[in-house]
Coordinates of C-alpha atoms in Angstrom, one line a residue:
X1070 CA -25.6 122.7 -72.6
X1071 CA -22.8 123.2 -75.5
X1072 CA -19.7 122.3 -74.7
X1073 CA -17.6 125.0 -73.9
X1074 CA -14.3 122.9 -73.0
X1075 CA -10.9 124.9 -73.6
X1076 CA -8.9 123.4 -76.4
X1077 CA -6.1 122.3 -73.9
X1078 CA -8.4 120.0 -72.3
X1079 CA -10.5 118.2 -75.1
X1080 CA -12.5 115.1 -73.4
X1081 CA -11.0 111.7 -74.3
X1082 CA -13.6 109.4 -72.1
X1083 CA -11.1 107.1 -71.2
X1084 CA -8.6 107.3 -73.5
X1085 CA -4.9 108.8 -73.4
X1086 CA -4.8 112.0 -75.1
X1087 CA -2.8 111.6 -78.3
X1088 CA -0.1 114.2 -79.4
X1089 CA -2.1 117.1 -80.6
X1090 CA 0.5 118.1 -83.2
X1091 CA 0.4 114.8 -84.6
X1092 CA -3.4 115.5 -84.9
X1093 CA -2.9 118.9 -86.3
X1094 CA -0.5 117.0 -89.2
X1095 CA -3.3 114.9 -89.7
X1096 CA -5.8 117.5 -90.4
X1097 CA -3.1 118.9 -92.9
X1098 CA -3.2 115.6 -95.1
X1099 CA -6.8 115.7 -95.6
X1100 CA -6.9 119.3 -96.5
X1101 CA -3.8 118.3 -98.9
X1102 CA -6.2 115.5 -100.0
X1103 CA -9.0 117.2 -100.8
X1104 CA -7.3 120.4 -102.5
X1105 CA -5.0 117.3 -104.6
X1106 CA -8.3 115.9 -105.3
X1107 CA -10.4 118.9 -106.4
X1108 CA -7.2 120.1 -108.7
X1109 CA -5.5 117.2 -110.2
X1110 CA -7.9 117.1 -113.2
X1111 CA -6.5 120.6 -114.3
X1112 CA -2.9 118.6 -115.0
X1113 CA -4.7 115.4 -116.7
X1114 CA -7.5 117.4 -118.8
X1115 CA -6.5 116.4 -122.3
X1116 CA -5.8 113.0 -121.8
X1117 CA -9.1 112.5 -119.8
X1118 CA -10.8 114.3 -122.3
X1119 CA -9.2 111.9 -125.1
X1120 CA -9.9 108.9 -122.6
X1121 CA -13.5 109.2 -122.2
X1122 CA -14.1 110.8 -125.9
X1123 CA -15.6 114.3 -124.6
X1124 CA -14.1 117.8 -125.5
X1125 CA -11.9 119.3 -123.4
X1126 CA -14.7 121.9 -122.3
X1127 CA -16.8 118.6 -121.3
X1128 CA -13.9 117.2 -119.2
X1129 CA -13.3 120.6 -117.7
X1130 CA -16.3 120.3 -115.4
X1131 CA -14.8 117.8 -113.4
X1132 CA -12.9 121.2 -112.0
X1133 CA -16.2 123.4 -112.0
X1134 CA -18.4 120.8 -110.6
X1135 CA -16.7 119.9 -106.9
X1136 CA -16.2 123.7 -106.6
X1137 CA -20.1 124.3 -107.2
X1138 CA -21.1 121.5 -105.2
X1139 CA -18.7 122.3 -102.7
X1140 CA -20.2 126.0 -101.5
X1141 CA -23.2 124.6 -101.3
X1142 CA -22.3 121.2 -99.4
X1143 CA -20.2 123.4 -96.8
X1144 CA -22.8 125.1 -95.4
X1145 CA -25.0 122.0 -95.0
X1146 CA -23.6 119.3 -93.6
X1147 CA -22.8 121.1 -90.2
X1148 CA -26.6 120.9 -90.0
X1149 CA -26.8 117.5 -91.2
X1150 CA -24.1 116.1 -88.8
X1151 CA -25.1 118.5 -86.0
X1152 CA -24.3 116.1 -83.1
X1153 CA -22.0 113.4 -84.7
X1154 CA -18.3 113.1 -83.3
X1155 CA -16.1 115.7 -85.4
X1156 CA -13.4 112.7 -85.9
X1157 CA -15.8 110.4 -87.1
X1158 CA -17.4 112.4 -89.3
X1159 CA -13.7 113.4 -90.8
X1160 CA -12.9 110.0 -91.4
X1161 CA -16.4 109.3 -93.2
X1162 CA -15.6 112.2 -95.4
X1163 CA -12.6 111.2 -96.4
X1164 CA -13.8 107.4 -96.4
X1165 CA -16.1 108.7 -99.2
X1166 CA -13.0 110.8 -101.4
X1167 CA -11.2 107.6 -101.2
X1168 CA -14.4 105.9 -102.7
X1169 CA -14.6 108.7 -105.4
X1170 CA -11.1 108.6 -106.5
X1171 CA -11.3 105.1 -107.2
X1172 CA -14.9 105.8 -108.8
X1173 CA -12.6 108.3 -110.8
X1174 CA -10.2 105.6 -112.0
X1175 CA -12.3 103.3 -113.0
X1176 CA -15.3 105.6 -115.0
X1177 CA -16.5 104.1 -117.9
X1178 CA -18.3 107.1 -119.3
X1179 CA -18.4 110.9 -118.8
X1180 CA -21.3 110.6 -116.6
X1181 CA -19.7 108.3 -114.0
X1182 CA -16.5 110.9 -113.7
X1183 CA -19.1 113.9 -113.1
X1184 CA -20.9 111.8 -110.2
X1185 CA -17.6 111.0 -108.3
X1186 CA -16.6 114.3 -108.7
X1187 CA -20.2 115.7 -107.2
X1188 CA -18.8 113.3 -104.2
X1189 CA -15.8 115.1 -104.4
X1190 CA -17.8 118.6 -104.0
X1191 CA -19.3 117.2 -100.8
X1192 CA -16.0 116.2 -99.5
X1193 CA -14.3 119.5 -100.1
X1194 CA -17.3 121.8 -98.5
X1195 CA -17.6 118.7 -95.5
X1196 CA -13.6 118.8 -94.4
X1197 CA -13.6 122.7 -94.8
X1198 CA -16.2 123.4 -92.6
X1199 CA -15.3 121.0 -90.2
X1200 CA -11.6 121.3 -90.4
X1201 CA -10.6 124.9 -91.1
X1202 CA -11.5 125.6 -87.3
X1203 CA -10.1 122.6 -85.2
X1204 CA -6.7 124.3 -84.6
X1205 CA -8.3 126.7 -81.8
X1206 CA -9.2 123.0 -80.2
X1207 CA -6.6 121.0 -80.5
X1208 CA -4.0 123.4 -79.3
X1209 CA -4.1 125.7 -76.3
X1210 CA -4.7 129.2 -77.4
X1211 CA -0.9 130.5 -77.4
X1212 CA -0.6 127.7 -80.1
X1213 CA -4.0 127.9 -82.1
X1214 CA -2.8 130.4 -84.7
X1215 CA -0.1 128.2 -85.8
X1216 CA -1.9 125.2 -85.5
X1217 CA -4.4 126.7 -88.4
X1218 CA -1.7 127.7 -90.4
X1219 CA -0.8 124.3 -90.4
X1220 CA -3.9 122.8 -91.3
X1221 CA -4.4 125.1 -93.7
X1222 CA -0.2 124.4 -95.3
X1223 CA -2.3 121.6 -96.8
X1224 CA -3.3 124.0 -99.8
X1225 CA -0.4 125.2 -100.4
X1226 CA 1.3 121.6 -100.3
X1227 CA -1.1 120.4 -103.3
X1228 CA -0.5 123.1 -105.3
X1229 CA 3.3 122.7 -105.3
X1230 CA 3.9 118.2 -104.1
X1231 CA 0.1 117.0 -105.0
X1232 CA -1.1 118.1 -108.4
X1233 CA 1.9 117.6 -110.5
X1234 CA 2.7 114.7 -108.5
X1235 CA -0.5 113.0 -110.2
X1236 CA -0.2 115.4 -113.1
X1237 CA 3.6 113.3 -113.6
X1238 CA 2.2 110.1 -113.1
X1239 CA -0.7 110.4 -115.4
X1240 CA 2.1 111.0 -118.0
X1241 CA 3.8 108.0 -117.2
X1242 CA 1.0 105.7 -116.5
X1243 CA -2.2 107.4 -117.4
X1244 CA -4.8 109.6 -116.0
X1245 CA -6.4 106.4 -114.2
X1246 CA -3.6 105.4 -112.6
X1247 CA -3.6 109.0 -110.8
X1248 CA -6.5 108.9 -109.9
X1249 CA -6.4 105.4 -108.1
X1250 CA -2.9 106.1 -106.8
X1251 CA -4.4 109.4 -105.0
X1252 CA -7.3 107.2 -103.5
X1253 CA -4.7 105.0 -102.0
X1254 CA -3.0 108.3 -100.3
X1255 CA -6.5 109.3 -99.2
X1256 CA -7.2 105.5 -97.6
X1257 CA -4.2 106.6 -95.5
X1258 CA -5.4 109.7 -94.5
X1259 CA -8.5 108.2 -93.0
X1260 CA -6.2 106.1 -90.9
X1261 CA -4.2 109.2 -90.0
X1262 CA -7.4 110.9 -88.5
X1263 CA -7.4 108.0 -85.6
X1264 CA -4.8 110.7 -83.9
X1265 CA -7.7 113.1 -83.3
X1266 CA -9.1 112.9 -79.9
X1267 CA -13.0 112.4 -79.8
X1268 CA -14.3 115.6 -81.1
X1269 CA -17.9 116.2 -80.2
X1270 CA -19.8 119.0 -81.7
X1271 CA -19.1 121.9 -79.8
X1272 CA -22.6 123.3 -80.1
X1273 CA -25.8 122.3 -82.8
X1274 CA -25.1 123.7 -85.4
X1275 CA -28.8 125.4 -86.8
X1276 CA -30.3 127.4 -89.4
X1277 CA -30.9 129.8 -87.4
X1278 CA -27.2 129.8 -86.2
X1279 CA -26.1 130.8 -89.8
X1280 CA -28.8 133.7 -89.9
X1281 CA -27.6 135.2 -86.6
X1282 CA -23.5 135.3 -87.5
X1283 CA -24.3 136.5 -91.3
X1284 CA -26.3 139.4 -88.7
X1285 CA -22.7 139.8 -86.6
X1286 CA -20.9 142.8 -88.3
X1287 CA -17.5 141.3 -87.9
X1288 CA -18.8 138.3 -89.4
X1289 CA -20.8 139.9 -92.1
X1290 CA -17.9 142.3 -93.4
X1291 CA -15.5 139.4 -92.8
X1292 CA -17.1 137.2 -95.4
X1293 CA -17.6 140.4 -97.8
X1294 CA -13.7 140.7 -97.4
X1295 CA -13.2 137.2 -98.1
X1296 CA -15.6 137.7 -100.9
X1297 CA -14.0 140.3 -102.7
X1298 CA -10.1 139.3 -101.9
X1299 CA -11.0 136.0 -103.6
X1300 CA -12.6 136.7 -106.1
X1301 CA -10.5 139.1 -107.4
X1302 CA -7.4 136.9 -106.6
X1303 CA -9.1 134.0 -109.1
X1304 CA -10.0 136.7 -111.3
X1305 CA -6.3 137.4 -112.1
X1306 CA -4.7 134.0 -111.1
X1307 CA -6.7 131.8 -113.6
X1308 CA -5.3 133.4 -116.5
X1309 CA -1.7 134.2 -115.0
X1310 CA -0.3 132.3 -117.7
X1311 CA -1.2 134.6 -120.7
X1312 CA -0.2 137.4 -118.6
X1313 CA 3.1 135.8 -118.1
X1314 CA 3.0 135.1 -122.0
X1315 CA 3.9 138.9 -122.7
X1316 CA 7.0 139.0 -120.8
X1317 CA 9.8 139.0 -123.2
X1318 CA 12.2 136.1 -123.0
X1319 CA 10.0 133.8 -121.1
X1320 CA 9.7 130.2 -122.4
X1321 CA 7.7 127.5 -121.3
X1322 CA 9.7 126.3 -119.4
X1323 CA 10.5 129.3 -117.4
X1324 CA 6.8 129.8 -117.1
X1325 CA 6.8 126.6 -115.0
X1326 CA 9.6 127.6 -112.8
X1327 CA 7.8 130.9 -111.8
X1328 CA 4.8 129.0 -110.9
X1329 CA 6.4 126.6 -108.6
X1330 CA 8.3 129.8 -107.3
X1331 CA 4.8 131.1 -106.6
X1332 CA 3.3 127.7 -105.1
X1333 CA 6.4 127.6 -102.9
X1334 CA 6.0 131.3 -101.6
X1335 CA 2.6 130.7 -100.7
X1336 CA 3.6 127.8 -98.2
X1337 CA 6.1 129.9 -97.0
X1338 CA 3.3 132.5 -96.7
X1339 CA 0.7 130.6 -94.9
X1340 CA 3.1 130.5 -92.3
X1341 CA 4.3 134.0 -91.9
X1342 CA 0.4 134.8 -92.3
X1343 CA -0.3 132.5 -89.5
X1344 CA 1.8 134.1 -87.5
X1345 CA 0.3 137.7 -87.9
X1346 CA -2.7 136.3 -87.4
X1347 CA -1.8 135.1 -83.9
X1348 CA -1.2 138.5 -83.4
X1349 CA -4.5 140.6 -84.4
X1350 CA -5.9 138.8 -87.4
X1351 CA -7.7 141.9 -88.6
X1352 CA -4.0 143.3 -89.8
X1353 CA -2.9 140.6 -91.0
X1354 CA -6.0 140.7 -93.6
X1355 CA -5.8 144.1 -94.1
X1356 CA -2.1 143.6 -94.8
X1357 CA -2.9 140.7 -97.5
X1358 CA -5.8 142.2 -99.4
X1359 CA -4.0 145.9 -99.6
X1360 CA -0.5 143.7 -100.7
X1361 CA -2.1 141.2 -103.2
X1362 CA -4.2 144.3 -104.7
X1363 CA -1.4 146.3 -105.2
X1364 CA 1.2 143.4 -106.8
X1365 CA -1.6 142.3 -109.1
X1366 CA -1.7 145.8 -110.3
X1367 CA 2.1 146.1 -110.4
X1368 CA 2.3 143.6 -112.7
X1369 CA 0.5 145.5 -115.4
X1370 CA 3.6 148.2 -116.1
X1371 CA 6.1 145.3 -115.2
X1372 CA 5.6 142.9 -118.2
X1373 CA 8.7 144.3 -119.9
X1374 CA 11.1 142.9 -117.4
X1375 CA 11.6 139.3 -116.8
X1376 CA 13.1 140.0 -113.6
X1377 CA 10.3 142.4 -112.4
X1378 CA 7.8 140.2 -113.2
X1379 CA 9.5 137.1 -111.7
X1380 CA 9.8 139.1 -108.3
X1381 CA 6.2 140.4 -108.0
X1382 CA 4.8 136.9 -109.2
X1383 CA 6.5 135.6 -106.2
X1384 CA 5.6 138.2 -103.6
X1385 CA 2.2 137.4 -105.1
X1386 CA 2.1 133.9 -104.0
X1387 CA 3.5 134.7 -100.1
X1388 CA 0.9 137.5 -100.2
X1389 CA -2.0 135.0 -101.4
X1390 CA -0.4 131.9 -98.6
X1391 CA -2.0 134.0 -95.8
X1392 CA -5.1 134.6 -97.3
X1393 CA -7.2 131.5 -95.9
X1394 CA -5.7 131.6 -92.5
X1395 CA -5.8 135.2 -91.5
X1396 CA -9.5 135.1 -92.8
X1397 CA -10.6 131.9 -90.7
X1398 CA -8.4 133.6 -87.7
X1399 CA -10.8 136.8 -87.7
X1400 CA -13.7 134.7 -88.1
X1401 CA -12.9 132.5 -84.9
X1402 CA -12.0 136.0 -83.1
X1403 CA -15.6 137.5 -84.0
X1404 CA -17.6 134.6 -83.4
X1405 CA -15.9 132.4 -81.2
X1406 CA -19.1 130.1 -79.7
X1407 CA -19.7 129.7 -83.4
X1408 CA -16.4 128.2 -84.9
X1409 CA -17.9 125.6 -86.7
X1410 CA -21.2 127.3 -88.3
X1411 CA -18.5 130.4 -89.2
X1412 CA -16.2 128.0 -91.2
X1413 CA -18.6 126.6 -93.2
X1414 CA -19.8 129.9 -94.4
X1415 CA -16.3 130.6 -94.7
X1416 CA -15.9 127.5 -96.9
X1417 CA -18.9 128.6 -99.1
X1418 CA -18.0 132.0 -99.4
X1419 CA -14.7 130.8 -100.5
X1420 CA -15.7 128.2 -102.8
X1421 CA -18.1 130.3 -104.6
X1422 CA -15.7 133.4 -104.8
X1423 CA -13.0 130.7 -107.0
X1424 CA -16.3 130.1 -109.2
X1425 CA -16.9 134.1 -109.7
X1426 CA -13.3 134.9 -110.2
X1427 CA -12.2 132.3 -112.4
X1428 CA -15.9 133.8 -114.8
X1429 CA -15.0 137.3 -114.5
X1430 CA -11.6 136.8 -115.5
X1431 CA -12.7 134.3 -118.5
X1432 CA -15.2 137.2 -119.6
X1433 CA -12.6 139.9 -119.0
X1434 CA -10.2 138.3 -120.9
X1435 CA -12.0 137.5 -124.1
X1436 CA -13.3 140.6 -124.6
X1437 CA -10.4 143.2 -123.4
X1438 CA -7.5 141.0 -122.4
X1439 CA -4.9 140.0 -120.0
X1440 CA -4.0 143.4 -118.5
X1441 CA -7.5 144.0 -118.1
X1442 CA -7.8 141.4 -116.3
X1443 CA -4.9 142.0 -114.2
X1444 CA -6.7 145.3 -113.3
X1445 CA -10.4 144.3 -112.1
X1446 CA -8.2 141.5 -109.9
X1447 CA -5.9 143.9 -108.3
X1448 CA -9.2 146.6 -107.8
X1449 CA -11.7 143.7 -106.4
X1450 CA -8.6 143.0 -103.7
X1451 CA -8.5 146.4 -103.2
X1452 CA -12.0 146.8 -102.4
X1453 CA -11.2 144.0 -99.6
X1454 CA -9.5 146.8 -97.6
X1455 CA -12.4 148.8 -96.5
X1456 CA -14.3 145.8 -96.3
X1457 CA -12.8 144.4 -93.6
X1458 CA -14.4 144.8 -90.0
X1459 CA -13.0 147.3 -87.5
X1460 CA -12.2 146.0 -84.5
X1461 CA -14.6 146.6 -82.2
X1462 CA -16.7 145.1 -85.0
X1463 CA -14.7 141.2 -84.2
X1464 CA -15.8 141.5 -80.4
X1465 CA -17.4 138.4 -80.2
X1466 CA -20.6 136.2 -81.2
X1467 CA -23.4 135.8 -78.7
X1468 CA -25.9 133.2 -79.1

């Protein structure tokens, strides 16, 4: 029989139970580790590019590849780990980033960088799907929409402390001492996981498991809202910066201001989104994907004021915060014998929706421009709205 123990009352065969918010911060770092990981080589392009002697399209695959292999890995390696200890298989994971990073720092060629970053790829999709839906477990359920607000923080975190933390010390010291300095943050991690409590598999996780949720309409029209809310988000986001480029009076500097503005709303964001969440998850997606839609489009009329443009910029990033957890809180609420299997769909879904966006918005922009692209990214997280499952449509999974 699957397990089916509440989240207050994990088993610990013999062992005192540990703090679980210590556990829950635990589960943070690794999702700051693997986001860190996945993003850094966006701040060090050019000088890995001039380090390993490729062009700077070459060296930009060491950002598309994890992303590819990571929708695909997500999905998977429930069903390859299907009875394995959820800790254990948490540390391995990030046991095998920590081996990457280092594989990173030290690559020779071109070729070497691409295979740790496929390792990457499967470490993203692995701690995504196995992480994004701990919180409900670890924390009784008053506490489990804050506890995956939490875990998910860890995004938010590498955006704003991670990447140009590396991005700063591969100035100083070089893109390979980044690299190895992150795999000595991500050793630690794997040490920080000891605080979980044993996790085992709350049920085997199947093919057939995935088939039945994709057949549960909140789960279906969840995903589709997940879908379109991210891709159109990436669609608009990749190329903020020539967007930003029209605003009159806006240096360089100023540019970078605005984005740490934005990185620091969005942890502000995941938070507030958590909390809605807790709440009735459904709204609190409906509330995100009708908001971000809407300031993406604002933006379009508002590039003639700095000050405008500043504000929505910033609403867009507490807007965007929410995004992950409100998504992974309706999933848990419509198929909650399923958490694991539904957050590794999640993880695909999302992973491959960063893939589409950041195309369309590459095509979009080279042939009709930034405010163009502003446009199809506000309208694809517009589309999210109706998308999203009514809620006698999030009543529950049944195996």
């Amino acid at each position: 029989m699957p397990s089916t123990t509440s989240p207050a009352t994990v088993p610990q065969t013999g062992t005192a139970r540990p703090r679980p918010w210590a556990a829950v911060l635990a589960l943070a770092a690794a999702t700051f580790s693997v986001v860190t990981t996945e993003m850094l080589p966006v701040g060090l392009l050019t000088p890995l590019g001039d380090g390993l002697r490729v062009s700077a399209g070459t060296a930009g695959l060491a950002v598309t590849l994890p992303g590819l292999i990571a929708a695909a890995s997500a999905p998977l390696l429930p069903l390859v780990a299907r009875r394995a200890d959820r800790r254990t298989v948490l540390c391995a994971l990030l046991l095998l980033l920590t081996t990457a990073n280092l594989l990173s720092a030290l690559a020779p060629h071109v070729a070497v960088l691409l295979c740790a970053r496929a390792l990457v790829g499967v470490c993203i999709g692995g701690v995504w799907a196995i992480a994004a839906g701990l919180g409900a477990r670890l924390m009784p359920p008053h506490q489990g929409g804050r506890a995956t607000a939490l875990i998910f923080s860890g995004i938010a975190v590498a955006s704003v402390l991670g990447v140009p933390a590396g991005t700063f010390l591969g100035s100083l010291a070089g893109w390979r001492w980044a690299f190895a300095s992150l795999a000595g943050v991500t050793l630690a991690v794997t040490a920080a996981l000891l605080l979980l409590p044993p996790l085992p598999p709350e049920a085997p996780v199947l093919l057939g498991t995935f088939a039945r949720l994709l057949r549960t309409p909140g789960v279906g029209r969840s995903l589709l809202a997940v879908a379109l809310l991210v891709t159109g988000h990436f669609t608009a986001y990749t190329y903020v910066r020539p967007v930003l480029d029209r605003v009159p009076g806006l240096g360089a500097g100023s540019v970078s201001a605005l984005l740490l503005g934005y990185g620091l709303a969005g942890v502000a964001g995941t938070f507030a989104g958590g909390a809605l969440a807790a709440r009735d998850p459904r709204r609190a997606l409906l509330v995100i994907a009708a908001g971000l839609g809407t300031v993406v489009l604002l933006l379009i009329p508002a590039a003639g004021s700095l000050v405008v443009s500043a504000a929505l910029l910033v609403a867009w990033g507490l807007v965007y915060g929410g995004v992950s957890v409100s998504a992974q809180s309706l999933l848990s609420a419509a198929a909650p014998r399923a958490r694991e299997a539904g957050s590794a769909l999640f993880a695909g879904v999302f992973n491959t929706a960063i893939a589409l966006g950041a195309f369309t918005g590459g095509r979009t922009a080279n042939g009709l421009g930034p405010a163009v692209v502003l446009g199809v990214g506000g309208a694809l997280a517009l589309l999210a709205v109706p998308a999203v499952p009514s809620g006698n449509a999030t009543s529950g999974y049944r195996r």
